């Protein structure tokens, strides 16, 4: 009917019998909690444009920069991290941080996570797979080697074993599936829709 209903916050003194089993009466400092938020409504006659704007604006809002002021004693990187060229709209850098590798305590290493933010068949172009060269991604460093890890970054992917089961019967065979690194030439990696891939890279600063 053209109307929009938004429920920002709900505070009740008695159970409303909607499944919680208790009164929703959250308080702090003897006052009821107040939830605040931001709602963004997108209008467009083009369905693909709506999908694109929804994904990109959601990322912009969620990852909005936090401005902080103060004295800085040291930086994690000798120079400000910068890209050789802008990323494609469907690729997002989730994590970029320096890490310590016990086997090579004097080397410089970074942990990188890349994400494909579109679902399959959601957009005619942005839902396609993407190939990215890790060696040409950043202008402030060169890659000596890279190795893919599991999502958390604590296990090498080619040494991990994934549990295999039959989804129809829930039967678990007595075999495990080994995962392999997904590198092409020049440290190229392929991201499929909704993929998140993690890498440890040994680097040299330019």
mmCIF file with all atom_site columns, N, CA and C in Angstrom, residues 90-92 114-116 127-132 189-197 199:
data_model
loop_
_atom_site.group_PDB
_atom_site.id
_atom_site.type_symbol
_atom_site.label_atom_id
_atom_site.label_alt_id
_atom_site.label_comp_id
_atom_site.label_asym_id
_atom_site.label_entity_id
_atom_site.label_seq_id
_atom_site.pdbx_PDB_ins_code
_atom_site.Cartn_x
_atom_site.Cartn_y
_atom_site.Cartn_z
_atom_site.occupancy
_atom_site.B_iso_or_equiv
_atom_site.pdbx_formal_charge
_atom_site.auth_seq_id
_atom_site.auth_comp_id
_atom_site.auth_asym_id
_atom_site.auth_atom_id
_atom_site.pdbx_PDB_model_num
ATOM 1  N N  . UNK A 1 90  ? 33.303 -5.151  -7.174  1.00 0.00 ? 90  UNK A N  1
ATOM 2  C CA . UNK A 1 90  ? 32.885 -6.374  -6.477  1.00 0.00 ? 90  UNK A CA 1
ATOM 3  C C  . UNK A 1 90  ? 33.964 -6.972  -5.589  1.00 0.00 ? 90  UNK A C  1
ATOM 4  N N  . UNK A 1 91  ? 35.091 -6.289  -5.424  1.00 0.00 ? 91  UNK A N  1
ATOM 5  C CA . UNK A 1 91  ? 36.193 -6.794  -4.594  1.00 0.00 ? 91  UNK A CA 1
ATOM 6  C C  . UNK A 1 91  ? 36.408 -5.858  -3.419  1.00 0.00 ? 91  UNK A C  1
ATOM 7  N N  . UNK A 1 92  ? 36.604 -6.447  -2.254  1.00 0.00 ? 92  UNK A N  1
ATOM 8  C CA . UNK A 1 92  ? 36.810 -5.669  -1.032  1.00 0.00 ? 92  UNK A CA 1
ATOM 9  C C  . UNK A 1 92  ? 37.974 -6.250  -0.247  1.00 0.00 ? 92  UNK A C  1
ATOM 10 N N  . UNK A 1 114 ? 40.779 -11.024 1.081   1.00 0.00 ? 114 UNK A N  1
ATOM 11 C CA . UNK A 1 114 ? 40.029 -10.448 -0.030  1.00 0.00 ? 114 UNK A CA 1
ATOM 12 C C  . UNK A 1 114 ? 38.641 -11.070 -0.074  1.00 0.00 ? 114 UNK A C  1
ATOM 13 N N  . UNK A 1 115 ? 37.678 -10.253 -0.464  1.00 0.00 ? 115 UNK A N  1
ATOM 14 C CA . UNK A 1 115 ? 36.284 -10.700 -0.448  1.00 0.00 ? 115 UNK A CA 1
ATOM 15 C C  . UNK A 1 115 ? 35.584 -10.285 -1.737  1.00 0.00 ? 115 UNK A C  1
ATOM 16 N N  . UNK A 1 116 ? 34.805 -11.209 -2.296  1.00 0.00 ? 116 UNK A N  1
ATOM 17 C CA . UNK A 1 116 ? 33.902 -10.911 -3.413  1.00 0.00 ? 116 UNK A CA 1
ATOM 18 C C  . UNK A 1 116 ? 32.538 -10.627 -2.793  1.00 0.00 ? 116 UNK A C  1
ATOM 19 N N  . UNK A 1 127 ? 28.593 -10.050 -10.671 1.00 0.00 ? 127 UNK A N  1
ATOM 20 C CA . UNK A 1 127 ? 28.519 -11.385 -10.096 1.00 0.00 ? 127 UNK A CA 1
ATOM 21 C C  . UNK A 1 127 ? 29.468 -12.363 -10.782 1.00 0.00 ? 127 UNK A C  1
ATOM 22 N N  . UNK A 1 128 ? 30.285 -11.860 -11.701 1.00 0.00 ? 128 UNK A N  1
ATOM 23 C CA . UNK A 1 128 ? 31.254 -12.721 -12.372 1.00 0.00 ? 128 UNK A CA 1
ATOM 24 C C  . UNK A 1 128 ? 32.481 -12.933 -11.484 1.00 0.00 ? 128 UNK A C  1
ATOM 25 N N  . UNK A 1 129 ? 33.191 -14.030 -11.725 1.00 0.00 ? 129 UNK A N  1
ATOM 26 C CA . UNK A 1 129 ? 34.437 -14.293 -11.010 1.00 0.00 ? 129 UNK A CA 1
ATOM 27 C C  . UNK A 1 129 ? 35.480 -13.248 -11.385 1.00 0.00 ? 129 UNK A C  1
ATOM 28 N N  . UNK A 1 130 ? 36.405 -13.001 -10.467 1.00 0.00 ? 130 UNK A N  1
ATOM 29 C CA . UNK A 1 130 ? 37.429 -11.970 -10.647 1.00 0.00 ? 130 UNK A CA 1
ATOM 30 C C  . UNK A 1 130 ? 38.793 -12.585 -10.385 1.00 0.00 ? 130 UNK A C  1
ATOM 31 N N  . UNK A 1 131 ? 39.773 -12.245 -11.218 1.00 0.00 ? 131 UNK A N  1
ATOM 32 C CA . UNK A 1 131 ? 41.151 -12.677 -11.012 1.00 0.00 ? 131 UNK A CA 1
ATOM 33 C C  . UNK A 1 131 ? 41.997 -11.472 -10.617 1.00 0.00 ? 131 UNK A C  1
ATOM 34 N N  . UNK A 1 132 ? 42.727 -11.619 -9.523  1.00 0.00 ? 132 UNK A N  1
ATOM 35 C CA . UNK A 1 132 ? 43.524 -10.520 -8.973  1.00 0.00 ? 132 UNK A CA 1
ATOM 36 C C  . UNK A 1 132 ? 44.966 -10.978 -8.827  1.00 0.00 ? 132 UNK A C  1
ATOM 37 N N  . UNK A 1 189 ? 45.048 -14.865 -8.043  1.00 0.00 ? 189 UNK A N  1
ATOM 38 C CA . UNK A 1 189 ? 44.024 -15.630 -7.325  1.00 0.00 ? 189 UNK A CA 1
ATOM 39 C C  . UNK A 1 189 ? 42.667 -15.327 -7.945  1.00 0.00 ? 189 UNK A C  1
ATOM 40 N N  . UNK A 1 190 ? 41.808 -16.309 -7.898  1.00 0.00 ? 190 UNK A N  1
ATOM 41 C CA . UNK A 1 190 ? 40.469 -16.168 -8.469  1.00 0.00 ? 190 UNK A CA 1
ATOM 42 C C  . UNK A 1 190 ? 39.442 -16.110 -7.349  1.00 0.00 ? 190 UNK A C  1
ATOM 43 N N  . UNK A 1 191 ? 38.610 -15.077 -7.386  1.00 0.00 ? 191 UNK A N  1
ATOM 44 C CA . UNK A 1 191 ? 37.532 -14.921 -6.419  1.00 0.00 ? 191 UNK A CA 1
ATOM 45 C C  . UNK A 1 191 ? 36.200 -15.179 -7.111  1.00 0.00 ? 191 UNK A C  1
ATOM 46 N N  . UNK A 1 192 ? 35.475 -16.170 -6.623  1.00 0.00 ? 192 UNK A N  1
ATOM 47 C CA . UNK A 1 192 ? 34.130 -16.435 -7.107  1.00 0.00 ? 192 UNK A CA 1
ATOM 48 C C  . UNK A 1 192 ? 33.127 -15.660 -6.249  1.00 0.00 ? 192 UNK A C  1
ATOM 49 N N  . UNK A 1 193 ? 31.890 -15.533 -6.695  1.00 0.00 ? 193 UNK A N  1
ATOM 50 C CA . UNK A 1 193 ? 30.902 -14.778 -5.918  1.00 0.00 ? 193 UNK A CA 1
ATOM 51 C C  . UNK A 1 193 ? 30.838 -15.226 -4.458  1.00 0.00 ? 193 UNK A C  1
ATOM 52 N N  . UNK A 1 194 ? 30.887 -14.259 -3.548  1.00 0.00 ? 194 UNK A N  1
ATOM 53 C CA . UNK A 1 194 ? 30.814 -14.434 -2.098  1.00 0.00 ? 194 UNK A CA 1
ATOM 54 C C  . UNK A 1 194 ? 32.023 -15.147 -1.508  1.00 0.00 ? 194 UNK A C  1
ATOM 55 N N  . UNK A 1 195 ? 33.089 -15.302 -2.274  1.00 0.00 ? 195 UNK A N  1
ATOM 56 C CA . UNK A 1 195 ? 34.326 -15.891 -1.746  1.00 0.00 ? 195 UNK A CA 1
ATOM 57 C C  . UNK A 1 195 ? 35.005 -14.950 -0.755  1.00 0.00 ? 195 UNK A C  1
ATOM 58 N N  . UNK A 1 196 ? 35.625 -15.514 0.258   1.00 0.00 ? 196 UNK A N  1
ATOM 59 C CA . UNK A 1 196 ? 36.563 -14.804 1.128   1.00 0.00 ? 196 UNK A CA 1
ATOM 60 C C  . UNK A 1 196 ? 37.830 -15.643 1.173   1.00 0.00 ? 196 UNK A C  1
ATOM 61 N N  . UNK A 1 197 ? 38.943 -15.063 0.782   1.00 0.00 ? 197 UNK A N  1
ATOM 62 C CA . UNK A 1 197 ? 40.203 -15.801 0.777   1.00 0.00 ? 197 UNK A CA 1
ATOM 63 C C  . UNK A 1 197 ? 41.254 -15.065 1.598   1.00 0.00 ? 197 UNK A C  1
ATOM 64 N N  . UNK A 1 199 ? 45.410 -14.811 2.942   1.00 0.00 ? 199 UNK A N  1
ATOM 65 C CA . UNK A 1 199 ? 46.774 -15.074 2.491   1.00 0.00 ? 199 UNK A CA 1
ATOM 66 C C  . UNK A 1 199 ? 47.781 -14.517 3.483   1.00 0.00 ? 199 UNK A C  1
#
